[in-house]
Structure formats: C-alpha cells, structure tokens
Amino acid sequence: GAGVSQSPSNKVTEKGKDVELRCDPISGHTALYWYRQSLGQGLEFLIYFQGNSAPDKSGLPSDRFSAERTGGSVSTLTIQRTQQEDSAVYLCASSPALPVGNEQFFGPGTRLTVL
Amino acid sequence: GNSVTQMEGPVTLSEEAFLTINCTYTATGYPSLFWYVQYPGEGLQLLLKATKADDKGSNKGFEATYRKETTSFHLEKGSVQVSDSAVYFCALSETNFNKFYFGSGTKLNVKP
C-alpha cells in the first residue's frame, strides 16, 4: 500500500521567504509527526497531531513555524521568513493511534535549503 | 521527563565483527522501545521493537532486549556486513500518548 508521502522532495528558497511543506500520511493513521534532521544531527521533534488537534507544539523552534492538519489527513508545515539555520531535512511520520506504542512510518523527507 | 541517550559515533568495524550500540532511556511510565535505521540516501525505517520489559526484538540478525532494571535497550549483531552501514536511532514512545523520543543517532561504518 501507499506509504507516507511528502512534497516537495527538495526546496531551495531565499532568506526571508515563506515555505510550505506537505505531508500525506498513510490512510487511516490518526497520529502525525513532524521532525527536523539537520546535517549530521539526530531527529528534532517539532510537533505532533492526534487527528486534527496538536496536543504537543513544544518542539516548534520559533513562532515562525506553524503546522496544521485538516480532515485528519494531510498536514502542512509552514515556515515564515525563512533563515539559513532553517536549512535541514524535514521528516513527516504517521502512526495508528492504537495500540499505543505503534511504530512510526516515515516519509522520504523534504530537503530545505535557505540561501 | 522522557529521553533517550545513545552512544556517539561513528562506529567503525570490520566485516564479521560483533556490534553493540548502547542505548539508555529515561521514562516516567512504561514505554515501548524501538530501533530505527537510516541507510544512506534513504528514509528511516523500523528495525525492531519491544513493548514490555524483558521482551527481545529481533530482525535481520539484530537483537535488542528491553531491560527495565538498567533502563537500556542495547542493539547487538553477531556478525556485521558492509550492507549494515547506516545510522541507527534508538527511540521510545510513551505509555499513554503516541509521542516518540529519539536518540541522536549512531553512524555505523562497516569496512570489508
């Protein structure tokens, strides 16, 4: 079946521009996660959705970052006024809500480069 | 709070050597534990998992045992291959929520 998809796969933007990253989770998965992976670093948790609500936004680095999820499916991560330090691979993952502790299924990521 | 600590890499081994990548965790409840692997140029994928104490997860010759008394979930393989070269991430998920915590990753290089 179809896995998690993300678009675009690569995005190059200029400093100060806004970008939108999209994630299509596996059908039926109610949990959705965004992570950031900088070069040579581990995964940095950004935000987690259960259905359309985000009970945990603690990982968003600044108020330039926001995310939404509509219809319990597609999610969009928006970065406003991008900075060079935002350059990273942004990963999306989805998981069935139950049973608790289910694995996450990762998308291929969006590589963001801010010039 | 919850956290995962894993050994820093890179780890460089010769083919057929024994592998151990240490992972310890801090959790407030009874988490599930995971090892994910990221092969060069690919996305993360689940390698193995254990959902309760004393469980052993295994896959592709890799094993890890959920040790509650030492709060550890060390990854082992008896004989590594060049194709095992990748970055390995230890992770936990909370008991009551579906939030995951990842370690910083350990890069493994296996030389022929």
Short mmCIF file of C-alpha atoms in Angstrom, two decimals:
data_model
loop_
_atom_site.label_atom_id
_atom_site.label_comp_id
_atom_site.label_asym_id
_atom_site.label_seq_id
_atom_site.Cartn_x
_atom_site.Cartn_y
_atom_site.Cartn_z
CA GLY A 1 0.00 0.00 0.00
CA ALA A 2 0.96 3.63 -0.22
CA GLY A 3 3.36 4.93 2.36
CA VAL A 4 3.83 8.40 3.77
CA SER A 5 4.50 10.92 1.04
CA GLN A 6 5.99 14.38 1.30
CA SER A 7 6.25 17.22 -1.14
CA PRO A 8 8.27 18.81 -2.43
CA SER A 9 11.24 16.49 -2.15
CA ASN A 10 13.60 19.43 -2.44
CA LYS A 11 13.02 23.12 -1.86
CA VAL A 12 15.50 25.91 -2.36
CA THR A 13 14.40 29.32 -1.18
CA GLU A 14 15.82 32.70 -0.40
CA LYS A 15 16.21 34.01 3.09
CA GLY A 16 13.07 35.81 4.23
CA LYS A 17 10.65 33.88 2.02
CA ASP A 18 7.85 31.68 3.35
CA VAL A 19 7.72 27.98 2.55
CA GLU A 20 5.07 25.29 2.88
CA LEU A 21 5.89 21.62 3.27
CA ARG A 22 3.25 18.99 2.77
CA CYS A 23 2.76 15.55 4.27
CA ASP A 24 0.28 12.88 3.21
CA PRO A 25 0.12 10.20 5.91
CA ILE A 26 -0.85 6.59 5.46
CA SER A 27 -4.61 6.32 5.14
CA GLY A 28 -6.27 5.67 8.49
CA HIS A 29 -3.31 6.78 10.60
CA THR A 30 -4.59 9.30 13.12
CA ALA A 31 -1.23 10.32 14.57
CA LEU A 32 1.12 12.52 12.54
CA TYR A 33 4.54 13.88 13.46
CA TRP A 34 6.97 16.43 12.09
CA TYR A 35 10.69 16.21 12.76
CA ARG A 36 13.71 18.13 11.60
CA GLN A 37 17.02 16.48 10.81
CA SER A 38 19.95 18.81 10.37
CA LEU A 39 23.14 17.65 8.70
CA GLY A 40 24.89 15.15 10.95
CA GLN A 41 22.31 15.56 13.69
CA GLY A 42 19.58 13.41 15.12
CA LEU A 43 15.86 13.91 14.86
CA GLU A 44 14.45 17.03 16.44
CA PHE A 45 10.78 16.70 17.32
CA LEU A 46 8.71 19.63 16.06
CA ILE A 47 5.02 18.88 16.50
CA TYR A 48 2.58 16.03 16.90
CA PHE A 49 -1.04 15.76 15.76
CA GLN A 50 -3.69 13.41 17.02
CA GLY A 51 -6.48 13.78 14.48
CA ASN A 52 -6.67 17.48 13.69
CA SER A 53 -5.51 18.71 17.06
CA ALA A 54 -1.94 19.25 18.17
CA PRO A 55 -1.63 18.37 21.85
CA ASP A 56 2.10 19.00 21.76
CA LYS A 57 3.62 22.00 19.98
CA SER A 58 6.60 22.20 22.30
CA GLY A 59 9.14 21.41 19.64
CA LEU A 60 8.43 24.27 17.27
CA PRO A 61 11.67 26.32 17.30
CA SER A 62 10.06 29.73 17.00
CA ASP A 63 6.82 31.49 16.14
CA ARG A 64 7.91 31.47 12.50
CA PHE A 65 6.99 27.79 12.46
CA SER A 66 3.40 26.61 12.33
CA ALA A 67 1.58 23.49 11.26
CA GLU A 68 -1.94 22.46 10.59
CA ARG A 69 -3.79 19.31 9.75
CA THR A 70 -7.18 19.21 8.14
CA GLY A 71 -9.64 16.37 7.79
CA GLY A 72 -7.44 14.19 9.94
CA SER A 73 -5.22 13.58 6.97
CA VAL A 74 -2.89 15.96 5.11
CA SER A 75 -0.65 18.21 7.14
CA THR A 76 1.21 21.36 6.17
CA LEU A 77 4.26 22.74 7.94
CA THR A 78 4.79 26.44 7.25
CA ILE A 79 7.98 28.34 7.90
CA GLN A 80 7.69 32.09 7.62
CA ARG A 81 10.57 34.46 6.92
CA THR A 82 13.00 31.58 6.48
CA GLN A 83 16.50 31.83 7.87
CA GLN A 84 19.63 29.96 6.83
CA GLU A 85 19.55 27.94 10.05
CA ASP A 86 16.21 26.51 8.91
CA SER A 87 18.07 24.50 6.26
CA ALA A 88 17.51 20.83 7.07
CA VAL A 89 15.57 17.75 6.06
CA TYR A 90 12.02 17.90 7.36
CA LEU A 91 10.56 14.48 8.05
CA CYS A 92 6.96 13.52 8.47
CA ALA A 93 5.78 10.28 10.07
CA SER A 94 2.41 8.74 10.78
CA SER A 95 1.22 6.08 13.17
CA PRO A 96 -2.01 4.33 14.03
CA ALA A 97 -3.41 5.70 17.25
CA LEU A 98 -3.88 2.30 18.79
CA PRO A 99 -2.40 0.20 20.12
CA VAL A 100 -0.22 2.64 21.97
CA GLY A 101 3.42 2.35 21.10
CA ASN A 102 2.87 1.51 17.48
CA GLU A 103 5.78 2.21 15.19
CA GLN A 104 6.00 5.35 13.14
CA PHE A 105 6.18 5.18 9.38
CA PHE A 106 8.40 7.84 7.88
CA GLY A 107 8.16 9.71 4.65
CA PRO A 108 11.20 10.39 2.47
CA GLY A 109 11.55 13.94 3.74
CA THR A 110 11.76 17.40 2.22
CA ARG A 111 15.24 18.84 1.94
CA LEU A 112 15.02 22.58 2.54
CA THR A 113 17.89 24.85 1.58
CA VAL A 114 17.72 28.51 2.52
CA LEU A 115 20.17 30.66 0.60
CA GLY B 1 10.70 13.69 31.57
CA ASN B 2 11.40 11.21 28.81
CA SER B 3 14.68 10.99 26.93
CA VAL B 4 16.93 8.62 25.04
CA THR B 5 20.71 8.59 25.13
CA GLN B 6 22.76 6.55 22.72
CA MET B 7 26.47 6.18 22.16
CA GLU B 8 28.10 8.67 19.89
CA GLY B 9 29.55 7.56 16.64
CA PRO B 10 30.84 6.95 14.23
CA VAL B 11 31.46 3.31 14.97
CA THR B 12 33.82 1.66 12.52
CA LEU B 13 34.04 -2.12 12.35
CA SER B 14 35.43 -4.73 10.03
CA GLU B 15 33.07 -7.14 8.34
CA GLU B 16 32.01 -10.04 10.58
CA ALA B 17 32.83 -8.14 13.76
CA PHE B 18 30.45 -8.06 16.73
CA LEU B 19 28.37 -4.92 17.09
CA THR B 20 26.96 -3.25 20.18
CA ILE B 21 25.32 0.17 20.12
CA ASN B 22 24.35 1.30 23.59
CA CYS B 23 21.02 2.97 24.31
CA THR B 24 19.65 4.02 27.67
CA TYR B 25 16.40 5.80 28.38
CA THR B 26 14.55 7.82 30.97
CA ALA B 27 10.79 7.42 31.09
CA THR B 28 8.03 8.27 33.51
CA GLY B 29 5.87 5.29 32.61
CA TYR B 30 6.27 2.02 30.75
CA PRO B 31 7.36 2.94 27.26
CA SER B 32 7.76 0.90 24.13
CA LEU B 33 11.29 0.90 22.72
CA PHE B 34 12.43 0.94 19.12
CA TRP B 35 15.48 0.86 16.91
CA TYR B 36 15.19 2.66 13.58
CA VAL B 37 17.76 2.52 10.79
CA GLN B 38 18.53 5.05 8.08
CA TYR B 39 20.54 3.66 5.18
CA PRO B 40 22.48 6.15 3.04
CA GLY B 41 20.11 8.19 0.92
CA GLU B 42 17.00 6.53 2.34
CA GLY B 43 14.34 7.35 4.90
CA LEU B 44 14.08 5.97 8.40
CA GLN B 45 12.63 2.53 8.77
CA LEU B 46 11.82 0.40 11.76
CA LEU B 47 14.45 -2.24 12.54
CA LEU B 48 12.97 -3.81 15.67
CA LYS B 49 10.88 -3.03 18.71
CA ALA B 50 9.97 -4.27 22.19
CA THR B 51 6.84 -3.25 24.03
CA LYS B 52 7.44 -4.50 27.57
CA ALA B 53 10.22 -5.38 29.96
CA ASP B 54 12.32 -8.44 29.10
CA ASP B 55 10.98 -8.56 25.55
CA LYS B 56 13.58 -9.12 22.87
CA GLY B 57 13.15 -7.53 19.48
CA SER B 58 14.97 -9.07 16.55
CA ASN B 59 15.26 -8.54 12.82
CA LYS B 60 17.91 -9.08 10.11
CA GLY B 61 20.29 -10.59 12.68
CA PHE B 62 19.98 -7.61 15.02
CA GLU B 63 18.68 -8.01 18.55
CA ALA B 64 17.84 -5.77 21.48
CA THR B 65 16.42 -6.66 24.89
CA TYR B 66 14.23 -4.30 26.89
CA ARG B 67 15.97 -4.10 30.29
CA LYS B 68 13.85 -2.22 32.79
CA GLU B 69 16.31 -2.66 35.66
CA THR B 70 19.09 -0.93 33.73
CA THR B 71 16.75 1.20 31.56
CA SER B 72 18.61 0.01 28.50
CA PHE B 73 17.87 -1.28 25.01
CA HIS B 74 21.28 -2.01 23.51
CA LEU B 75 21.44 -3.08 19.87
CA GLU B 76 23.61 -6.09 19.03
CA LYS B 77 24.58 -8.11 15.99
CA GLY B 78 26.94 -11.02 15.99
CA SER B 79 28.49 -10.52 12.57
CA VAL B 80 28.07 -7.23 10.73
CA GLN B 81 28.16 -6.84 6.97
CA VAL B 82 29.13 -3.92 4.78
CA SER B 83 25.44 -3.53 3.94
CA ASP B 84 24.72 -2.74 7.61
CA SER B 85 26.48 0.61 7.24
CA ALA B 86 23.84 3.13 8.24
CA VAL B 87 22.73 5.46 11.02
CA TYR B 88 20.89 3.75 13.87
CA PHE B 89 18.40 5.58 16.08
CA CYS B 90 17.06 4.40 19.41
CA ALA B 91 13.59 5.67 20.32
CA LEU B 92 10.85 5.33 22.89
CA SER B 93 7.15 6.02 22.88
CA GLU B 94 5.21 6.98 25.96
CA THR B 95 2.69 4.71 27.60
CA ASN B 96 -0.31 6.97 27.38
CA PHE B 97 0.48 9.07 24.39
CA ASN B 98 1.77 8.44 20.95
CA LYS B 99 4.72 10.78 21.24
CA PHE B 100 8.16 9.48 20.32
CA TYR B 101 11.57 10.45 21.63
CA PHE B 102 14.63 9.73 19.50
CA GLY B 103 18.27 9.46 20.38
CA SER B 104 20.82 11.44 18.40
CA GLY B 105 21.73 8.52 16.16
CA THR B 106 24.88 6.41 15.82
CA LYS B 107 26.59 6.10 12.48
CA LEU B 108 27.98 2.64 11.73
CA ASN B 109 30.65 2.13 9.10
CA VAL B 110 31.49 -1.47 8.20
CA LYS B 111 34.66 -1.99 6.17
CA PRO B 112 35.27 -5.07 4.02
#
